[in-house]
Amino acid sequence: MRNWVLLFLASLLSISGGAQKTTQSLLWEISGNGLKSPSYLFGTSHIICASDFNFTPVLAEKIKSSKKLFLEIDLSKPNMQQEMLQMMQLEGTTLDKLLGSDFETINTHFQKITGASLKLFNQFKPFIGVSMLTLKTVACNTLIQPETVFMKSAEEAGIAVGGLETVSDQVAAINSQPLSDQITEFKKMVTNFDSVKLQMNELIKVYKLNDVERICQFMQDQRMTEAFEQTMLIKRNKNWIPSIINSIQIQPTFFAVGAAHLGGKEGVIDLLKEKGYQLTPVKY
């Protein structure tokens, strides 16, 4: 399995809970540099077992003490999913044509794993299939999307929700991987699904440490290509910084982004430190 699939999995799962040291946290306070009130940065997940996600009183308090909640994209926007699906449609070809003679075999495996036929997604790029497979890598019966928990908390407190990037921005990052490579890795993910699940278990073990630098090191150990790391992580991190700074200078803000974006020399934490802000881990 190559790096784009693994990074996709990593960006989808971060586990909160378990023992925490003050130097290990997915929740960070942003202060200093003239800020009147602190803001907060959290390494979130897009899917997680309900039993593994603990929306602690500390998280609730930090959101409700903020004036705005920022996610990677604004999930509160109506028709957001339809917009993404439209952008993921293939042009001038279909999935069965791209898979060629392997289509029936891949479809059989895919249907066994997900319960759905690939023929239903024949007009879409492999990302849709990868998303469905990813849901099946998490070994539990009840999955939740923590962003919806954050949004509910914000809405109850009358706090606005925004996005650090648009759906179009996120799709462009995903589609930076050549379509031929996406097809190749999609086939590997389907045919080696047991191995993918084992890798997810390893990811969960790392995330349970609640240590952004260990997460970053884990990703580095997967030997991401420089071009892929630049597009999927570093470029997006840097693109977010002006919006983050603009908001925290105006009002206390809570940011929730995939945990893979936080650590490393070009992660959001260090990028904000370079701008003169203090980043402090918070127990939650």
mmCIF file of C-alpha atoms in Angstrom:
data_model
loop_
_atom_site.group_PDB
_atom_site.id
_atom_site.type_symbol
_atom_site.label_atom_id
_atom_site.label_comp_id
_atom_site.label_asym_id
_atom_site.label_seq_id
_atom_site.Cartn_x
_atom_site.Cartn_y
_atom_site.Cartn_z
ATOM 1 C CA MET A 1 0.000 0.000 0.000
ATOM 2 C CA ARG A 2 1.531 3.320 -0.999
ATOM 3 C CA ASN A 3 1.596 6.564 0.832
ATOM 4 C CA TRP A 4 -1.572 8.303 -0.362
ATOM 5 C CA VAL A 5 -3.782 5.540 1.040
ATOM 6 C CA LEU A 6 -1.904 5.408 4.342
ATOM 7 C CA LEU A 7 -1.967 9.170 4.743
ATOM 8 C CA PHE A 8 -5.688 9.115 4.012
ATOM 9 C CA LEU A 9 -6.155 6.595 6.797
ATOM 10 C CA ALA A 10 -3.954 8.594 9.159
ATOM 11 C CA SER A 11 -5.847 11.796 8.525
ATOM 12 C CA LEU A 12 -9.099 10.026 9.323
ATOM 13 C CA LEU A 13 -8.224 8.608 12.700
ATOM 14 C CA SER A 14 -6.837 10.082 15.867
ATOM 15 C CA ILE A 15 -7.823 8.540 19.145
ATOM 16 C CA SER A 16 -8.411 10.641 22.225
ATOM 17 C CA GLY A 17 -8.293 8.975 25.573
ATOM 18 C CA GLY A 18 -5.842 6.998 27.668
ATOM 19 C CA ALA A 19 -3.047 8.362 29.837
ATOM 20 C CA GLN A 20 -1.636 11.732 28.914
ATOM 21 C CA LYS A 21 1.569 13.510 29.868
ATOM 22 C CA THR A 22 1.740 17.275 29.771
ATOM 23 C CA THR A 23 4.113 16.980 26.810
ATOM 24 C CA GLN A 24 1.715 14.691 24.970
ATOM 25 C CA SER A 25 -1.581 16.067 23.797
ATOM 26 C CA LEU A 26 -3.729 16.591 20.754
ATOM 27 C CA LEU A 27 -5.077 19.791 22.338
ATOM 28 C CA TRP A 28 -2.799 22.866 22.225
ATOM 29 C CA GLU A 29 -3.259 26.370 23.552
ATOM 30 C CA ILE A 30 -2.239 29.242 21.260
ATOM 31 C CA SER A 31 -1.160 32.366 23.161
ATOM 32 C CA GLY A 32 1.344 35.230 23.173
ATOM 33 C CA ASN A 33 2.244 37.606 20.363
ATOM 34 C CA GLY A 34 -0.238 40.189 21.602
ATOM 35 C CA LEU A 35 -3.266 37.897 21.913
ATOM 36 C CA LYS A 36 -5.729 39.076 24.552
ATOM 37 C CA SER A 37 -7.302 35.625 24.886
ATOM 38 C CA PRO A 38 -5.938 32.148 24.043
ATOM 39 C CA SER A 39 -7.178 30.060 21.133
ATOM 40 C CA TYR A 40 -6.992 26.277 20.820
ATOM 41 C CA LEU A 41 -5.794 23.748 18.239
ATOM 42 C CA PHE A 42 -6.970 20.133 18.343
ATOM 43 C CA GLY A 43 -5.854 17.116 16.302
ATOM 44 C CA THR A 44 -9.170 15.556 15.444
ATOM 45 C CA SER A 45 -10.460 12.575 13.519
ATOM 46 C CA HIS A 46 -13.020 12.305 10.749
ATOM 47 C CA ILE A 47 -14.228 8.852 11.791
ATOM 48 C CA ILE A 48 -13.744 7.022 15.055
ATOM 49 C CA CYS A 49 -15.328 4.334 17.194
ATOM 50 C CA ALA A 50 -17.878 5.912 19.490
ATOM 51 C CA SER A 51 -16.372 4.051 22.436
ATOM 52 C CA ASP A 52 -12.946 5.573 21.707
ATOM 53 C CA PHE A 53 -13.996 9.200 21.439
ATOM 54 C CA ASN A 54 -14.304 11.073 24.686
ATOM 55 C CA PHE A 55 -15.681 14.577 24.368
ATOM 56 C CA THR A 56 -14.316 15.700 27.694
ATOM 57 C CA PRO A 57 -15.502 18.670 29.748
ATOM 58 C CA VAL A 58 -12.200 20.362 28.922
ATOM 59 C CA LEU A 59 -12.846 20.112 25.172
ATOM 60 C CA ALA A 60 -16.404 21.359 25.639
ATOM 61 C CA GLU A 61 -15.217 24.282 27.752
ATOM 62 C CA LYS A 62 -12.509 25.306 25.279
ATOM 63 C CA ILE A 63 -14.997 25.314 22.403
ATOM 64 C CA LYS A 64 -17.609 27.262 24.336
ATOM 65 C CA SER A 65 -15.006 29.812 25.468
ATOM 66 C CA SER A 66 -14.230 30.504 21.799
ATOM 67 C CA LYS A 67 -16.050 32.800 19.416
ATOM 68 C CA LYS A 68 -15.595 30.628 16.322
ATOM 69 C CA LEU A 69 -14.976 26.986 15.433
ATOM 70 C CA PHE A 70 -12.826 26.206 12.401
ATOM 71 C CA LEU A 71 -12.684 22.744 10.800
ATOM 72 C CA GLU A 72 -10.669 21.808 7.720
ATOM 73 C CA ILE A 73 -13.779 22.467 5.674
ATOM 74 C CA ASP A 74 -17.090 23.902 6.832
ATOM 75 C CA LEU A 75 -19.197 20.780 7.301
ATOM 76 C CA SER A 76 -22.198 22.871 8.270
ATOM 77 C CA LYS A 77 -22.598 24.088 4.701
ATOM 78 C CA PRO A 78 -25.676 22.641 2.980
ATOM 79 C CA ASN A 79 -25.045 20.337 0.013
ATOM 80 C CA MET A 80 -21.364 19.976 0.936
ATOM 81 C CA GLN A 81 -21.344 16.226 0.276
ATOM 82 C CA GLN A 82 -23.096 16.673 -3.060
ATOM 83 C CA GLU A 83 -20.519 19.277 -4.015
ATOM 84 C CA MET A 84 -17.663 16.899 -3.244
ATOM 85 C CA LEU A 85 -19.302 14.036 -5.136
ATOM 86 C CA GLN A 86 -19.740 16.248 -8.165
ATOM 87 C CA MET A 87 -16.046 17.160 -8.099
ATOM 88 C CA MET A 88 -15.097 13.482 -7.792
ATOM 89 C CA GLN A 89 -16.858 12.466 -10.996
ATOM 90 C CA LEU A 90 -14.728 10.997 -13.754
ATOM 91 C CA GLU A 91 -14.577 12.763 -17.098
ATOM 92 C CA GLY A 92 -14.400 10.854 -20.367
ATOM 93 C CA THR A 93 -14.058 7.452 -18.745
ATOM 94 C CA THR A 94 -15.518 5.169 -16.096
ATOM 95 C CA LEU A 95 -14.122 3.175 -13.204
ATOM 96 C CA ASP A 96 -14.667 -0.174 -14.916
ATOM 97 C CA LYS A 97 -12.680 1.023 -17.929
ATOM 98 C CA LEU A 98 -9.852 2.234 -15.711
ATOM 99 C CA LEU A 99 -9.745 -1.075 -13.848
ATOM 100 C CA GLY A 100 -9.914 -2.993 -17.125
ATOM 101 C CA SER A 101 -9.815 -6.772 -16.879
ATOM 102 C CA ASP A 102 -9.415 -6.535 -13.098
ATOM 103 C CA PHE A 103 -12.818 -4.941 -12.605
ATOM 104 C CA GLU A 104 -14.840 -8.078 -11.855
ATOM 105 C CA THR A 105 -12.262 -9.403 -9.384
ATOM 106 C CA ILE A 106 -11.921 -6.049 -7.654
ATOM 107 C CA ASN A 107 -15.693 -5.631 -7.580
ATOM 108 C CA THR A 108 -16.152 -9.060 -5.979
ATOM 109 C CA HIS A 109 -13.649 -8.241 -3.215
ATOM 110 C CA PHE A 110 -15.039 -4.736 -2.748
ATOM 111 C CA GLN A 111 -18.614 -5.974 -2.464
ATOM 112 C CA LYS A 112 -17.585 -8.623 0.062
ATOM 113 C CA ILE A 113 -15.930 -5.954 2.229
ATOM 114 C CA THR A 114 -18.437 -3.106 1.926
ATOM 115 C CA GLY A 115 -21.671 -4.821 0.919
ATOM 116 C CA ALA A 116 -21.977 -2.517 -2.107
ATOM 117 C CA SER A 117 -21.144 -3.036 -5.766
ATOM 118 C CA LEU A 118 -18.532 -0.852 -7.440
ATOM 119 C CA LYS A 119 -20.973 -0.535 -10.316
ATOM 120 C CA LEU A 120 -22.856 1.979 -8.171
ATOM 121 C CA PHE A 121 -19.772 4.221 -8.240
ATOM 122 C CA ASN A 122 -18.719 3.660 -11.828
ATOM 123 C CA GLN A 123 -18.759 7.394 -12.589
ATOM 124 C CA PHE A 124 -16.502 8.330 -9.662
ATOM 125 C CA LYS A 125 -12.786 8.438 -8.975
ATOM 126 C CA PRO A 126 -11.260 5.826 -6.629
ATOM 127 C CA PHE A 127 -11.440 8.183 -3.635
ATOM 128 C CA ILE A 128 -15.111 7.273 -3.129
ATOM 129 C CA GLY A 129 -14.232 3.591 -2.937
ATOM 130 C CA VAL A 130 -11.271 4.307 -0.657
ATOM 131 C CA SER A 131 -13.586 6.227 1.676
ATOM 132 C CA MET A 132 -15.982 3.282 1.896
ATOM 133 C CA LEU A 133 -13.160 0.820 2.494
ATOM 134 C CA THR A 134 -11.676 3.050 5.193
ATOM 135 C CA LEU A 135 -14.920 2.901 7.150
ATOM 136 C CA LYS A 136 -14.493 -0.888 7.265
ATOM 137 C CA THR A 137 -10.934 -0.734 8.614
ATOM 138 C CA VAL A 138 -12.197 0.489 11.981
ATOM 139 C CA ALA A 139 -13.152 -2.493 14.122
ATOM 140 C CA CYS A 140 -16.346 -1.401 15.840
ATOM 141 C CA ASN A 141 -20.069 -1.358 15.215
ATOM 142 C CA THR A 142 -20.696 2.316 15.920
ATOM 143 C CA LEU A 143 -18.707 5.011 14.156
ATOM 144 C CA ILE A 144 -19.042 8.716 14.802
ATOM 145 C CA GLN A 145 -17.728 11.856 13.138
ATOM 146 C CA PRO A 146 -16.256 13.999 15.933
ATOM 147 C CA GLU A 147 -16.616 17.175 13.891
ATOM 148 C CA THR A 148 -20.380 16.826 14.263
ATOM 149 C CA VAL A 149 -19.919 16.713 18.036
ATOM 150 C CA PHE A 150 -17.807 19.863 17.891
ATOM 151 C CA MET A 151 -20.343 21.584 15.656
ATOM 152 C CA LYS A 152 -23.226 20.664 17.945
ATOM 153 C CA SER A 153 -21.339 22.074 20.920
ATOM 154 C CA ALA A 154 -20.597 25.262 18.977
ATOM 155 C CA GLU A 155 -24.169 25.650 17.780
ATOM 156 C CA GLU A 156 -25.524 25.210 21.305
ATOM 157 C CA ALA A 157 -23.228 28.040 22.410
ATOM 158 C CA GLY A 158 -24.147 30.246 19.446
ATOM 159 C CA ILE A 159 -20.648 29.943 17.959
ATOM 160 C CA ALA A 160 -20.121 30.271 14.192
ATOM 161 C CA VAL A 161 -18.486 27.469 12.197
ATOM 162 C CA GLY A 162 -16.006 27.999 9.352
ATOM 163 C CA GLY A 163 -13.526 26.140 7.177
ATOM 164 C CA LEU A 164 -9.783 26.658 6.699
ATOM 165 C CA GLU A 165 -10.174 25.522 3.099
ATOM 166 C CA THR A 166 -12.952 24.909 0.621
ATOM 167 C CA VAL A 167 -14.239 21.602 -0.704
ATOM 168 C CA SER A 168 -12.558 22.499 -3.977
ATOM 169 C CA ASP A 169 -9.217 22.979 -2.204
ATOM 170 C CA GLN A 170 -9.463 19.598 -0.510
ATOM 171 C CA VAL A 171 -10.482 17.774 -3.674
ATOM 172 C CA ALA A 172 -7.601 19.406 -5.562
ATOM 173 C CA ALA A 173 -5.164 18.084 -2.950
ATOM 174 C CA ILE A 174 -6.609 14.576 -3.219
ATOM 175 C CA ASN A 175 -6.552 14.688 -7.009
ATOM 176 C CA SER A 176 -2.927 15.804 -7.068
ATOM 177 C CA GLN A 177 -2.147 12.094 -7.054
ATOM 178 C CA PRO A 178 -2.198 10.932 -10.705
ATOM 179 C CA LEU A 179 -5.353 8.998 -11.531
ATOM 180 C CA SER A 180 -3.325 6.009 -12.724
ATOM 181 C CA ASP A 181 -1.607 5.820 -9.331
ATOM 182 C CA GLN A 182 -4.944 6.141 -7.547
ATOM 183 C CA ILE A 183 -6.268 3.176 -9.523
ATOM 184 C CA THR A 184 -3.184 1.071 -8.770
ATOM 185 C CA GLU A 185 -3.316 1.764 -5.058
ATOM 186 C CA PHE A 186 -7.075 1.302 -4.905
ATOM 187 C CA LYS A 187 -6.643 -2.193 -6.329
ATOM 188 C CA LYS A 188 -3.938 -2.945 -3.750
ATOM 189 C CA MET A 189 -6.155 -1.686 -0.952
ATOM 190 C CA VAL A 190 -9.005 -3.967 -2.035
ATOM 191 C CA THR A 191 -6.941 -7.087 -2.621
ATOM 192 C CA ASN A 192 -4.792 -6.638 0.503
ATOM 193 C CA PHE A 193 -7.536 -5.425 2.792
ATOM 194 C CA ASP A 194 -6.515 -7.606 5.752
ATOM 195 C CA SER A 195 -3.102 -5.962 5.647
ATOM 196 C CA VAL A 196 -4.731 -2.531 5.500
ATOM 197 C CA LYS A 197 -6.708 -3.316 8.646
ATOM 198 C CA LEU A 198 -3.518 -4.351 10.426
ATOM 199 C CA GLN A 199 -1.937 -1.041 9.437
ATOM 200 C CA MET A 200 -4.943 0.761 10.822
ATOM 201 C CA ASN A 201 -4.468 -1.059 14.110
ATOM 202 C CA GLU A 202 -0.879 0.195 14.173
ATOM 203 C CA LEU A 203 -2.108 3.718 13.488
ATOM 204 C CA ILE A 204 -4.546 3.475 16.376
ATOM 205 C CA LYS A 205 -1.760 2.379 18.738
ATOM 206 C CA VAL A 206 0.283 5.427 17.739
ATOM 207 C CA TYR A 207 -2.648 7.833 18.052
ATOM 208 C CA LYS A 208 -3.561 6.513 21.485
ATOM 209 C CA LEU A 209 -0.260 7.969 22.668
ATOM 210 C CA ASN A 210 -1.756 11.435 22.017
ATOM 211 C CA ASP A 211 1.653 12.648 20.893
ATOM 212 C CA VAL A 212 1.740 14.782 17.744
ATOM 213 C CA GLU A 213 5.458 14.183 17.219
ATOM 214 C CA ARG A 214 5.035 10.404 17.391
ATOM 215 C CA ILE A 215 2.260 10.719 14.836
ATOM 216 C CA CYS A 216 4.555 12.779 12.614
ATOM 217 C CA GLN A 217 7.371 10.249 12.976
ATOM 218 C CA PHE A 218 5.028 7.399 12.128
ATOM 219 C CA MET A 219 4.089 9.166 8.902
ATOM 220 C CA GLN A 220 7.735 9.803 8.061
ATOM 221 C CA ASP A 221 8.459 6.112 8.559
ATOM 222 C CA GLN A 222 5.983 5.352 5.767
ATOM 223 C CA ARG A 223 8.444 6.934 3.310
ATOM 224 C CA MET A 224 6.115 9.495 1.798
ATOM 225 C CA THR A 225 7.381 10.960 -1.444
ATOM 226 C CA GLU A 226 8.460 14.583 -1.147
ATOM 227 C CA ALA A 227 5.906 15.699 -3.737
ATOM 228 C CA PHE A 228 3.069 13.925 -1.962
ATOM 229 C CA GLU A 229 4.039 15.251 1.482
ATOM 230 C CA GLN A 230 4.258 18.751 0.064
ATOM 231 C CA THR A 231 0.805 18.597 -1.514
ATOM 232 C CA MET A 232 -1.190 16.727 1.111
ATOM 233 C CA LEU A 233 0.395 18.107 4.268
ATOM 234 C CA ILE A 234 2.915 20.929 4.056
ATOM 235 C CA LYS A 235 1.249 23.076 1.398
ATOM 236 C CA ARG A 236 -2.126 22.829 3.118
ATOM 237 C CA ASN A 237 -0.583 23.578 6.528
ATOM 238 C CA LYS A 238 1.032 26.733 5.166
ATOM 239 C CA ASN A 239 -2.147 27.758 3.386
ATOM 240 C CA TRP A 240 -4.057 27.566 6.676
ATOM 241 C CA ILE A 241 -1.697 29.753 8.710
ATOM 242 C CA PRO A 242 -2.919 33.173 7.440
ATOM 243 C CA SER A 243 -6.542 32.234 8.183
ATOM 244 C CA ILE A 244 -5.610 30.909 11.628
ATOM 245 C CA ILE A 245 -3.664 34.068 12.506
ATOM 246 C CA ASN A 246 -6.366 36.344 11.158
ATOM 247 C CA SER A 247 -9.009 34.681 13.327
ATOM 248 C CA ILE A 248 -7.022 34.455 16.575
ATOM 249 C CA GLN A 249 -6.049 38.128 16.287
ATOM 250 C CA ILE A 250 -9.743 39.031 16.139
ATOM 251 C CA GLN A 251 -11.269 36.549 18.572
ATOM 252 C CA PRO A 252 -10.547 33.371 20.562
ATOM 253 C CA THR A 253 -10.965 30.475 18.150
ATOM 254 C CA PHE A 254 -11.039 26.675 18.338
ATOM 255 C CA PHE A 255 -9.411 24.836 15.404
ATOM 256 C CA ALA A 256 -9.973 21.112 14.774
ATOM 257 C CA VAL A 257 -7.896 19.563 11.976
ATOM 258 C CA GLY A 258 -6.518 16.099 11.227
ATOM 259 C CA ALA A 259 -3.832 15.195 13.774
ATOM 260 C CA ALA A 260 -1.309 14.425 11.012
ATOM 261 C CA HIS A 261 -1.168 18.173 10.308
ATOM 262 C CA LEU A 262 0.038 19.210 13.760
ATOM 263 C CA GLY A 263 3.560 17.822 14.263
ATOM 264 C CA GLY A 264 6.884 18.210 12.490
ATOM 265 C CA LYS A 265 8.970 21.219 11.481
ATOM 266 C CA GLU A 266 6.369 22.221 8.916
ATOM 267 C CA GLY A 267 3.341 21.223 10.943
ATOM 268 C CA VAL A 268 0.793 23.755 12.132
ATOM 269 C CA ILE A 269 2.268 23.917 15.655
ATOM 270 C CA ASP A 270 5.795 24.853 14.537
ATOM 271 C CA LEU A 271 4.517 27.147 11.787
ATOM 272 C CA LEU A 272 2.617 29.147 14.382
ATOM 273 C CA LYS A 273 5.661 29.198 16.671
ATOM 274 C CA GLU A 274 7.671 30.666 13.789
ATOM 275 C CA LYS A 275 5.140 33.507 13.689
ATOM 276 C CA GLY A 276 5.832 34.300 17.338
ATOM 277 C CA TYR A 277 3.009 32.436 19.075
ATOM 278 C CA GLN A 278 3.345 30.170 22.092
ATOM 279 C CA LEU A 279 1.941 26.657 21.712
ATOM 280 C CA THR A 280 1.328 24.774 24.940
ATOM 281 C CA PRO A 281 -0.057 21.222 25.270
ATOM 282 C CA VAL A 282 -3.218 20.983 27.344
ATOM 283 C CA LYS A 283 -4.452 17.926 29.247
ATOM 284 C CA TYR A 284 -8.023 17.047 28.357
#
